XYZ file of C-alpha atoms in Angstrom:
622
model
C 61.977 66.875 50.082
C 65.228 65.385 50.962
C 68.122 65.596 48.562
C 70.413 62.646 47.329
C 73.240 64.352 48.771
C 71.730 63.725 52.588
C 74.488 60.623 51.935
C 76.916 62.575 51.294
C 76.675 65.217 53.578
C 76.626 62.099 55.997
C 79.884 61.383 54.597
C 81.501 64.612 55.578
C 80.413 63.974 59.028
C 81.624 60.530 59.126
C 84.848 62.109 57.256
C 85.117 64.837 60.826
C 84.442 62.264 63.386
C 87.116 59.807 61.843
C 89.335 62.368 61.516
C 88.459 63.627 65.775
C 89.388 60.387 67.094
C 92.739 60.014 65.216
C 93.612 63.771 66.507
C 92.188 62.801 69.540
C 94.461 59.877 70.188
C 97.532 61.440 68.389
C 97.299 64.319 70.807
C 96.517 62.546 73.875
C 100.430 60.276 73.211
C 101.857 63.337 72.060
C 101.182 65.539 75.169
C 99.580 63.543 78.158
C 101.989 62.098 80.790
C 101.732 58.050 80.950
C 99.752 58.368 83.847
C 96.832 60.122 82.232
C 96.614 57.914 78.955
C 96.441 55.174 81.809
C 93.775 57.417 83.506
C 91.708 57.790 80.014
C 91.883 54.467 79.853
C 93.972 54.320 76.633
C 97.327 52.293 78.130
C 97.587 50.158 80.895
C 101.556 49.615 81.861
C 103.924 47.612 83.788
C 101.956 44.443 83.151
C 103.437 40.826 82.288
C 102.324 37.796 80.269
C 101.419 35.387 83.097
C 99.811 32.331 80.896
C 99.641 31.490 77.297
C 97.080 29.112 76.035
C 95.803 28.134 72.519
C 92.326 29.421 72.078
C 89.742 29.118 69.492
C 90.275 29.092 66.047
C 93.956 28.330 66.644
C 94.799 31.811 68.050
C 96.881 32.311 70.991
C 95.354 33.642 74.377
C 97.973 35.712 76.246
C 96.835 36.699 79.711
C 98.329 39.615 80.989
C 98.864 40.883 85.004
C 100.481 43.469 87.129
C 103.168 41.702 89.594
C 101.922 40.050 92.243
C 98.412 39.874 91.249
C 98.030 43.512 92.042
C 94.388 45.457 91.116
C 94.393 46.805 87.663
C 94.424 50.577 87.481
C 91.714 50.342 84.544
C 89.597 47.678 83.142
C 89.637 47.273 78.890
C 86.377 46.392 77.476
C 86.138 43.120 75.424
C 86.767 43.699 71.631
C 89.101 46.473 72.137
C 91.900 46.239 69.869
C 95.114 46.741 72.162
C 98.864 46.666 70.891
C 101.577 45.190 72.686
C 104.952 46.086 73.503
C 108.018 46.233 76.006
C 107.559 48.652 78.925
C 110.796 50.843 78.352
C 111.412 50.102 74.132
C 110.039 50.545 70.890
C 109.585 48.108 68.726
C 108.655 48.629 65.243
C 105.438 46.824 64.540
C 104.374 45.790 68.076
C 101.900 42.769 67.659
C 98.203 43.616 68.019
C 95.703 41.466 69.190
C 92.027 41.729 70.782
C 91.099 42.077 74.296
C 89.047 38.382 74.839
C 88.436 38.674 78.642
C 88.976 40.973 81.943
C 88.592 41.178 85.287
C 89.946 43.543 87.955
C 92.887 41.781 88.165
C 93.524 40.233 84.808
C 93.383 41.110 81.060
C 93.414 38.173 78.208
C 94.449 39.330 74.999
C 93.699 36.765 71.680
C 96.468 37.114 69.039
C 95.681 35.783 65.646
C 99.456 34.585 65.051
C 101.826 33.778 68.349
C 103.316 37.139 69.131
C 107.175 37.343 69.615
C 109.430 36.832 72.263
C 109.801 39.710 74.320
C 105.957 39.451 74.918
C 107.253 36.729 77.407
C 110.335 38.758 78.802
C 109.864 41.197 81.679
C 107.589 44.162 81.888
C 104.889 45.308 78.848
C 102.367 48.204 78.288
C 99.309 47.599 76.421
C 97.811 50.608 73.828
C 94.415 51.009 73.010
C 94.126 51.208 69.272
C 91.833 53.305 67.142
C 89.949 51.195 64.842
C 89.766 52.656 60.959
C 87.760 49.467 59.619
C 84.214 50.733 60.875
C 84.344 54.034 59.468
C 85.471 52.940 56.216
C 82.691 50.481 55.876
C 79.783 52.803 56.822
C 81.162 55.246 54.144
C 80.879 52.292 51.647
C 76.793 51.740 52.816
C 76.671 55.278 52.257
C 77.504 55.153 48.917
C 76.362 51.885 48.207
C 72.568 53.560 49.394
C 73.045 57.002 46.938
C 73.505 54.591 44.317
C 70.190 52.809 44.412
C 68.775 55.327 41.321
C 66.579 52.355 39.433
C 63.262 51.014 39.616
C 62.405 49.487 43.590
C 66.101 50.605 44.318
C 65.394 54.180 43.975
C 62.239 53.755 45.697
C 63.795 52.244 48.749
C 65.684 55.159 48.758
C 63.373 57.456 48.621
C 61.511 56.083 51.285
C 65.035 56.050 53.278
C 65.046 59.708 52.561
C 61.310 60.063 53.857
C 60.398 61.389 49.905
C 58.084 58.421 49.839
C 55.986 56.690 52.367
C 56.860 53.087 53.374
C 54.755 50.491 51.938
C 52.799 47.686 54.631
C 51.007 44.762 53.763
C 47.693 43.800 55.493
C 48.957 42.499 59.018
C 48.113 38.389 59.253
C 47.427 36.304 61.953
C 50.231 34.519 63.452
C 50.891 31.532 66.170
C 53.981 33.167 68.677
C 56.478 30.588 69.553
C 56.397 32.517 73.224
C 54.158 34.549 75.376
C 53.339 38.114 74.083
C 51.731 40.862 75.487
C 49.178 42.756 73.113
C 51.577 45.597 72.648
C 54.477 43.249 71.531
C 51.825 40.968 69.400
C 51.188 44.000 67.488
C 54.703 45.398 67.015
C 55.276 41.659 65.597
C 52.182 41.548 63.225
C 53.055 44.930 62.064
C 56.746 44.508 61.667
C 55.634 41.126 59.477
C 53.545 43.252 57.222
C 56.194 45.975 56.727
C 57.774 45.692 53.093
C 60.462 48.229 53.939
C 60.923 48.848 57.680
C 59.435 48.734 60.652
C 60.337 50.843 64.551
C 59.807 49.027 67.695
C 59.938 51.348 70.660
C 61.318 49.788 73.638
C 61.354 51.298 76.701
C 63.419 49.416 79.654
C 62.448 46.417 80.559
C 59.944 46.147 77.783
C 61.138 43.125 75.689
C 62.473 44.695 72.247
C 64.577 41.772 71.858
C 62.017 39.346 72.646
C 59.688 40.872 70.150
C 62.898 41.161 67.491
C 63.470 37.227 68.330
C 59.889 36.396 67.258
C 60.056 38.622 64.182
C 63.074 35.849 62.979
C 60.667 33.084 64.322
C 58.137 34.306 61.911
C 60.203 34.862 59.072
C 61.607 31.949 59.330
C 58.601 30.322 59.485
C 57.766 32.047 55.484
C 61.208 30.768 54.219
C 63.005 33.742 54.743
C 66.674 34.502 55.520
C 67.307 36.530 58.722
C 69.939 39.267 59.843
C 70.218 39.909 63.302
C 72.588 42.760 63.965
C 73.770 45.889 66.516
C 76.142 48.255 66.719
C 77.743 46.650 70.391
C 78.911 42.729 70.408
C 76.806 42.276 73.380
C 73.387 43.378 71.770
C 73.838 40.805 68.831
C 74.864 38.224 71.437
C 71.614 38.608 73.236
C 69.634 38.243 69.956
C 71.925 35.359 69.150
C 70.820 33.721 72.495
C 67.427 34.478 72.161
C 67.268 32.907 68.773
C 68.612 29.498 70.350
C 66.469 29.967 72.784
C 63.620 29.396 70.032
C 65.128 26.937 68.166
C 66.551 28.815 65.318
C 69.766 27.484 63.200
C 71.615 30.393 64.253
C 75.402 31.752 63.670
C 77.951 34.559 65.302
C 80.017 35.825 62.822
C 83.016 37.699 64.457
C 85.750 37.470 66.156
C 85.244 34.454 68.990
C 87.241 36.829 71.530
C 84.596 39.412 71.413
C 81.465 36.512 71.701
C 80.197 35.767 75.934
C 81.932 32.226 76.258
C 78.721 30.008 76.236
C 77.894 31.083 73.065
C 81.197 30.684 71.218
C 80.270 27.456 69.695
C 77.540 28.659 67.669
C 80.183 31.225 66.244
C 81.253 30.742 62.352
C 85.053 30.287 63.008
C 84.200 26.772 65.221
C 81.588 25.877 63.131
C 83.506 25.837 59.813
C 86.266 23.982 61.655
C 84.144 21.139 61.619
C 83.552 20.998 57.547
C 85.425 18.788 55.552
C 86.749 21.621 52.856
C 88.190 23.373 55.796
C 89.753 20.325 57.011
C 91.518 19.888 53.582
C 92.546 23.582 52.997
C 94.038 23.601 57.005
C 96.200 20.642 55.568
C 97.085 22.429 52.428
C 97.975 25.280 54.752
C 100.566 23.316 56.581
C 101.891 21.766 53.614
C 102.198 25.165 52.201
C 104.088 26.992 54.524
C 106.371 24.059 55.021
C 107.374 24.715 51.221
C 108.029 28.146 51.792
C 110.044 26.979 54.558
C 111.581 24.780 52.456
C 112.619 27.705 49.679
C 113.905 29.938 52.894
C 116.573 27.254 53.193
C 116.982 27.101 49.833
C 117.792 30.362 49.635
C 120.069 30.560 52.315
C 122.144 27.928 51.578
C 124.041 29.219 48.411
C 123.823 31.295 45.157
C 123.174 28.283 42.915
C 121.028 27.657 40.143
C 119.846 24.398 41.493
C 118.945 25.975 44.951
C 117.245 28.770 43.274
C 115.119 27.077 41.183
C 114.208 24.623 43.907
C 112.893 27.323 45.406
C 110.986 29.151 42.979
C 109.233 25.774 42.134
C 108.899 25.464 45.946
C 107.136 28.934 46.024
C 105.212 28.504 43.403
C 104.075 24.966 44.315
C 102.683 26.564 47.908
C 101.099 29.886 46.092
C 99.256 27.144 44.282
C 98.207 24.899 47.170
C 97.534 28.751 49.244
C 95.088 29.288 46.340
C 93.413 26.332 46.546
C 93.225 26.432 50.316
C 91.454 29.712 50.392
C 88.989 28.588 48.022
C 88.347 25.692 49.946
C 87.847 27.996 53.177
C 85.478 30.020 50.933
C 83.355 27.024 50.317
C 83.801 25.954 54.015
C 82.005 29.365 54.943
C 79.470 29.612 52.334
C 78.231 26.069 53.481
C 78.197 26.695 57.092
C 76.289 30.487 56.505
C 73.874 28.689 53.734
C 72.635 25.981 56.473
C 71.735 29.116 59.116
C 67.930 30.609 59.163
C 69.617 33.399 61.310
C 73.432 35.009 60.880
C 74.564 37.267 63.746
C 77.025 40.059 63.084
C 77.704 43.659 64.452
C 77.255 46.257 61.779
C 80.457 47.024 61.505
C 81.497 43.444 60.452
C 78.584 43.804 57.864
C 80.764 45.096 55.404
C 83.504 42.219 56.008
C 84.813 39.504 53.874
C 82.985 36.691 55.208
C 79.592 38.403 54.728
C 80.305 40.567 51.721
C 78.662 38.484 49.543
C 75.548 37.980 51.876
C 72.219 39.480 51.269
C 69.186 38.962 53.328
C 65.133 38.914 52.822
C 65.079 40.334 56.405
C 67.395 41.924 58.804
C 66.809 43.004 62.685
C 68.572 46.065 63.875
C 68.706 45.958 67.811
C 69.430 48.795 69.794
C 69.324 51.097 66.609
C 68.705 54.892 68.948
C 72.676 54.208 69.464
C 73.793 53.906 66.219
C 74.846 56.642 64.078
C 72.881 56.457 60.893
C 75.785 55.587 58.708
C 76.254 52.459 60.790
C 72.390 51.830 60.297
C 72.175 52.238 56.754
C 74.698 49.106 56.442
C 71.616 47.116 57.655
C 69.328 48.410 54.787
C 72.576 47.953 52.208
C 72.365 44.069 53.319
C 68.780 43.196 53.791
C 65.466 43.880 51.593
C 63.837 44.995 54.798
C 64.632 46.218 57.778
C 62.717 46.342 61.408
C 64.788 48.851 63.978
C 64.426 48.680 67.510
C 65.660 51.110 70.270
C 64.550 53.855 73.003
C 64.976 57.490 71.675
C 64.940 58.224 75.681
C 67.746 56.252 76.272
C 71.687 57.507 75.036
C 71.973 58.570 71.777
C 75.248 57.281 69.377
C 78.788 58.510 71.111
C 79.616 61.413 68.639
C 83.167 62.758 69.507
C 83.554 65.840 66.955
C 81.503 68.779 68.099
C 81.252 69.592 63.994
C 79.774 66.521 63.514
C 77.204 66.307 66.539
C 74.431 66.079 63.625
C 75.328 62.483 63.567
C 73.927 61.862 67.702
C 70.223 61.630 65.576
C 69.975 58.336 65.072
C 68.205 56.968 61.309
C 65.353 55.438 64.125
C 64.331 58.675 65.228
C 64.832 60.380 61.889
C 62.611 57.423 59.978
C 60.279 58.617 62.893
C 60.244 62.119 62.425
C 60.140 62.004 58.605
C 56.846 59.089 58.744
C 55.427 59.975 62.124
C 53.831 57.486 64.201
C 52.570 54.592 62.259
C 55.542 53.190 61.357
C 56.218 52.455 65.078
C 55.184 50.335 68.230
C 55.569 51.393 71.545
C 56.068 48.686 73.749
C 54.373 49.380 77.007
C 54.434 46.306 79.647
C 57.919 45.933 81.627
C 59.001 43.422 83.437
C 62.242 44.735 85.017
C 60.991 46.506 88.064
C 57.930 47.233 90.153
C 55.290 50.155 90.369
C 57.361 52.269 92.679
C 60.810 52.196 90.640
C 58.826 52.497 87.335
C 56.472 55.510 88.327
C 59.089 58.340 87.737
C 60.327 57.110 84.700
C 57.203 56.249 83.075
C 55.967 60.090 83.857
C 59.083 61.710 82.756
C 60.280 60.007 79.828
C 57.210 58.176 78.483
C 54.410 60.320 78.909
C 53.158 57.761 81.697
C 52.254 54.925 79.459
C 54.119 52.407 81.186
C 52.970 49.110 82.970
C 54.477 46.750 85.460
C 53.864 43.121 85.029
C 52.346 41.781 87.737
C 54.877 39.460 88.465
C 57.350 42.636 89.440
C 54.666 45.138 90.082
C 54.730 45.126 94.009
C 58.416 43.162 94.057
C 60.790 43.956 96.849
C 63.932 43.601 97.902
C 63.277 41.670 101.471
C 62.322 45.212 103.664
C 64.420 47.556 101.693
C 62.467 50.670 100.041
C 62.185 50.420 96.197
C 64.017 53.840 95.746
C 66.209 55.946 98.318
C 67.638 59.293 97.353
C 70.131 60.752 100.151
C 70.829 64.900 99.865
C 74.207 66.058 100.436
C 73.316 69.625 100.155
C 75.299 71.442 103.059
C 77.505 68.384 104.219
C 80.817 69.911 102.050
C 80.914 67.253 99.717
C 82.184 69.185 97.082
C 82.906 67.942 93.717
C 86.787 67.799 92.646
C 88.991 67.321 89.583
C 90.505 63.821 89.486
C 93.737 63.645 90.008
C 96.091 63.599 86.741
C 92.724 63.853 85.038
C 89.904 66.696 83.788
C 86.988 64.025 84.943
C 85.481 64.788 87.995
C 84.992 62.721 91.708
C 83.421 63.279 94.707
C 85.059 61.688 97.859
C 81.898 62.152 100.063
C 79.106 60.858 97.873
C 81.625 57.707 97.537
C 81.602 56.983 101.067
C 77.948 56.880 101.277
C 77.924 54.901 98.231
C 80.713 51.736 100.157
C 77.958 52.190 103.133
C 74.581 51.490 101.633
C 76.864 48.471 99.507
C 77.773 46.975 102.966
C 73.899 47.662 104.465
C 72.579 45.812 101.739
C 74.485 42.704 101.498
C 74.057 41.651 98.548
C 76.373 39.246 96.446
C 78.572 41.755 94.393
C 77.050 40.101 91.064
C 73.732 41.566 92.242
C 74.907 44.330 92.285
C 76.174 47.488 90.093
C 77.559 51.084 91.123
C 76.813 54.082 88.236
C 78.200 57.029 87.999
C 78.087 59.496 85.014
C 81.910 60.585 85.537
C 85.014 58.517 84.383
C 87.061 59.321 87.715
C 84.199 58.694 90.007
C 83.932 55.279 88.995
C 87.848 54.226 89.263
C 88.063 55.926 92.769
C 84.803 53.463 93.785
C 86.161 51.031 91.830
C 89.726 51.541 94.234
C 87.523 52.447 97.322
C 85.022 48.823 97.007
C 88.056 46.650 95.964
C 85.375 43.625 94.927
C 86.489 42.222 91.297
C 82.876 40.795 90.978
C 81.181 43.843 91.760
C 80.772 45.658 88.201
C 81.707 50.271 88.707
C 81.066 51.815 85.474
C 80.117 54.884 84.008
C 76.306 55.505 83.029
C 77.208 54.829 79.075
C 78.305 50.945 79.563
C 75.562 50.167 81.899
C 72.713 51.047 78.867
C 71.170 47.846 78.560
C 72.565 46.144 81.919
C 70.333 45.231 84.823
C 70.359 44.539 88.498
C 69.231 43.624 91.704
C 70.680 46.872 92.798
C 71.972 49.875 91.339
C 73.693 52.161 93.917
C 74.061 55.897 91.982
C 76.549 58.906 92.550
C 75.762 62.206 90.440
C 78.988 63.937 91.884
C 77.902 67.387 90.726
C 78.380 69.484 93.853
C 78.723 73.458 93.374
C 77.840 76.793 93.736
C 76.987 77.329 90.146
C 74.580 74.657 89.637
C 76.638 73.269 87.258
C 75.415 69.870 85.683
C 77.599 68.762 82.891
C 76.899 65.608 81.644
C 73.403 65.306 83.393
C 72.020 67.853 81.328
C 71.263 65.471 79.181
C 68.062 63.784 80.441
C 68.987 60.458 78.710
C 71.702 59.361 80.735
C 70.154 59.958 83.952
C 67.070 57.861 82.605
C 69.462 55.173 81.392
C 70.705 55.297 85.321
C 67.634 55.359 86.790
C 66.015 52.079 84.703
C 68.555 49.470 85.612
C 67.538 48.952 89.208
C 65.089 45.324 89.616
C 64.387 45.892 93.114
C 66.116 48.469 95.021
C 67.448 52.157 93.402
C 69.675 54.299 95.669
C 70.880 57.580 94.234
C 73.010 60.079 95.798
C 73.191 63.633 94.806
C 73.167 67.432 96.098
C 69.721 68.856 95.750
C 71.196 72.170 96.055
C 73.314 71.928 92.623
C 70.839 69.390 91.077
C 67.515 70.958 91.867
C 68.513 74.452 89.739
C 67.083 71.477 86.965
C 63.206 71.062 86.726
C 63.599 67.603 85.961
C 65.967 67.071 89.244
C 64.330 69.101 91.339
C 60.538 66.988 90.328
C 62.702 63.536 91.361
C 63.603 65.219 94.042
C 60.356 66.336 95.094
C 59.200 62.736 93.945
C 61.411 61.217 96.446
C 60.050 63.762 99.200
C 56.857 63.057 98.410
C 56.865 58.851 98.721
C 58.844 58.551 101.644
C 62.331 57.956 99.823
C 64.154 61.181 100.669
C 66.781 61.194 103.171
C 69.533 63.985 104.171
C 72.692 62.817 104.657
C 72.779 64.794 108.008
C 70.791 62.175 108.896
C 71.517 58.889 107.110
C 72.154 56.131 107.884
C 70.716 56.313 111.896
C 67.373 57.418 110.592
C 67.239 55.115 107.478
C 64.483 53.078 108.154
C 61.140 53.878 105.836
């Protein structure tokens, strides 16, 4: 039996890892030198405001460059929320804004309010910001969640703590809106007859999205009111699309900057620009800050009684018409969200004004294995029912506070362990990559249930070999420290990497270059010099796909030391994003001290992908 005070004990978790990140970041400006906060990717200086447009929503778009349309030493990520100031000042409350677009060359920042002058004067820096909001509002579904202590409440609950078993109805027939294969026809019918939740296993490539997407078909279908949410903005943008895709009514909430560009009309801020209320509150807006402008001048003019109490009525006149604006915004939103069969939102903007109010027959929870189960429980806190989907065998939630690494098991694989394998689906079919890509995998991760759809099972990549492996062992490529940094590179491995790029000759979009370490992917990133072509760590490519993937594991030394690639996950996340042509670089020497490297090595060996590099490229050919 699990306690009440499972929430709480969450809590003091939630309470350690909030706590981490703020020491993390205070330390890191306290005591690192410029060069490594730009190295850990948490300033970028000496850039300048290059063009300002007006964006959506009315907010301003700054777009931000290094002189002369130099490289960018690091890329932000979309949705990061940056501050801006002068390069060699302080200013006392620099403006924030939220990082709307970037390239390699180029960052666009989207300011909710025009930010002041000097942001147009000379020479800035830009701070990543730690973000309170999103801790604050998973401790509220915590406690929102203990609270449920009556009648179907408390029973939710208890079935959330895995004291009772989840209730399913009998599953139904149903007509799909799109093609399903039998394992994704079942994880639909069962996920319709589940009255409190429901886990779709997805491996990659597998659909979980698709299935989640006919899920909202089908409850739409009863008259039901759909969530579709995920911890990352681009997760709930792919259900988003997916949803159009079938016709849905559906609606972003969030922030436009942090919504793909293509979909930023469906988004709530656009949409509710178009109702009449908030056509009549913007002009009570304007009308109301030209009163207050109005008292200012008022005021400034003279100590009179006249001119004060022509602007107190002033004041009070606009407080009124402020009022009365906001409610009229109110009833702007509520109209727009009441017309949608399916709202969009990120967990963490669960919890927010616009949907705080909201409550939902059914919510869909993508990508749930990377969500800490605080963040999860906001679905359940929002939704009668709730169907999870995600791949245990894929990263776990990022967890900073070694105190709090309880919080890397996710509430998907806990609801698994606690109610074992009928409340779950394993999806089985993929469609990303064929036979010879998906073997390993499939073996190692999944027990070797895994299928290839015919249309990619014997899929190639003109006469390239599906997978490649090339061992460095006694070629001196020795990993190394990063300079002005504690993440690690390897100078070797990256050479063979900018090689098998130019063999290949593929368009950069088809392609992507992983690497587990931080500094492995900025000195590719410097060594490749292609904006297009996307260098990124292991952890931002879960979920991605390519044509390519090109992969450096860097670990090189006499200890067998493995770091990050102990954990089997990553590598597997690595490993899966490749459609048509995997090429992984590594030292077999360091690596194959693992069982689980030293069977993909002997995998490689044994279908005519493994290479030395004493030898590669002259002898590449299969």
């Amino acid at each position: 039996m699990r306690d009440v005070d499972h929430f709480q004990k969450l809590e003091a978790l939630l309470q350690l890892e909030r706590q981490e990140e703020r020491e993390r970041f205070a330390l890191d400006r306290r005591e690192l030198p410029l060069s490594e906060l730009a190295a850990r990717g948490r300033v970028l200086l000496d850039v300048e405001a290059k063009e300002f447009n007006t964006g959506l929503g009315g907010r301003t778009l700054v777009t931000f460059e290094l002189g002369h349309g130099a490289r960018l030493p690091l890329r932000l990520s979309p949705g990061e929320l940056v501050a801006v100031s002068p390069r060699k000042a302080e200013v006392e409350a620099p403006p924030t804004g939220v990082v709307s677009r970037s390239t390699g060359r180029s960052v666009q920042v989207a300011f909710e309010r025009p930010p002041p002058e000097f942001v147009s004067e000379g020479r800035l820096r830009l701070d990543v910001l730690a973000n309170d909001a999103t801790f604050e509002r998973a401790r509220h579904a915590l406690t929102a969640i203990a609270a449920m202590d009556k009648g179907v409440a408390r029973r939710r609950r208890e079935v959330l703590l895995g004291n009772e078993p989840p209730f399913f109805e009998r599953v139904e027939p149903f007509e799909s809106s799109r093609p399903l294969n039998p394992e994704q026809t079942e994880a639909v019918g069962k996920a319709s007859s589940a009255r409190d939740f429901f886990l779709v296993h997805g491996p990659p490539g597998t659909g979980k999205s698709h299935v989640l997407a006919e899920v909202a078909v089908q409850c739409v279908r009863q008259g039901q009111r759909v969530l579709a949410t995920a911890a990352s903005n681009a997760a709930v943008d792919h259900l988003l699309e997916l949803c159009l895709e079938s016709g849905l009514e559906a609606v972003r909430v969030g922030h436009p900057a942090r919504v793909l560009p293509h979909l930023q009309a469906h988004t709530l801020d656009l949409l509710v620009e178009e109702n009449d209320h908030r056509k009549t509150s913007r002009a009570l807006f304007d009308e109301a800050y030209e009163l207050l402008g109005y008292a200012r001048k008022q005021r400034g003019q003279g100590r009179s009684r006249a001119r004060f109490a022509n602007a107190r009525e002033a004041q009070a006149e606009a407080r009124k018409m402020i009022d009365e604006a906001r409610v009229l915004e109110r009833r702007a939103v509520a109209a727009v969200l009441e017309r949608a069969q399916v709202v969009c939102s990120t967990l963490a903007s669960l919890e927010g004004h616009v949907l705080s109010l909201s409550h939902f027959d059914t919510a869909l929870l993508d990508e749930a294995t990377q969500a800490t189960e605080p963040l999860s429980l906001m679905a359940f806190v929002k939704a009668d029912r709730v169907i999870l989907a995600g791949d245990p065998q894929q990263l776990a939630p990022t967890v900073l506070s070694a105190k709090a690494k309880a919080l890397e098991v996710s509430l998907f694989e806990r609801l698994l362990a606690d109610h074992g394998e009928g409340v779950k689906q394993l999806l089985k079919e993929q469609h990303r990559f064929p036979t010879a890509l998906m073997e390993f995998p499939s073996r190692e991760m999944y027990g070797g249930a895994l299928r290839a759809h015919p249309s990619v099972a014997d899929a190639r990549l003109g006469d390239e070999p599906p997978f490649l492996f090339i061992d460095t062992a006694g070629k001196g490529f020795d990993e190394q420290v990063g300079e002005g940094t504690a993440s690690l590179r390897n100078e070797g491995e990256g050479e063979l990497i900018a090689l098998r790029l130019k063999m290949l000759g593929l368009p950069p979009q088809e392609v992507g270059v992983i690497t587990p370490y931080r500094a492995q992917a900025e000195g590719l990133r410097e060594r490749l010099g292609i904006d297009e072509l996307e260098v990124d760590t292991v952890d931002a490519f879960q979920g991605r796909e390519k044509t390519a993937i090109l992969v450096s594991l860097v670990r090189s030394n006499n200890e067998g030391t493995l770091g990050f690639l102990e954990d089997l996950r990553r590598i597997n996340v690595a490993i899966t994003r490749a459609k048509r042509h995997l090429f992984v670089v590594g030292d077999s020497a360091t690596l194959g001290r693992h069982p689980f490297y030293a069977r993909l090595i002997e995998h490689a060996q044994n279908t005519g992908a493994y290479r030395s590099a004493w030898e590669w490229p002259e002898n590449s050919s299969p």
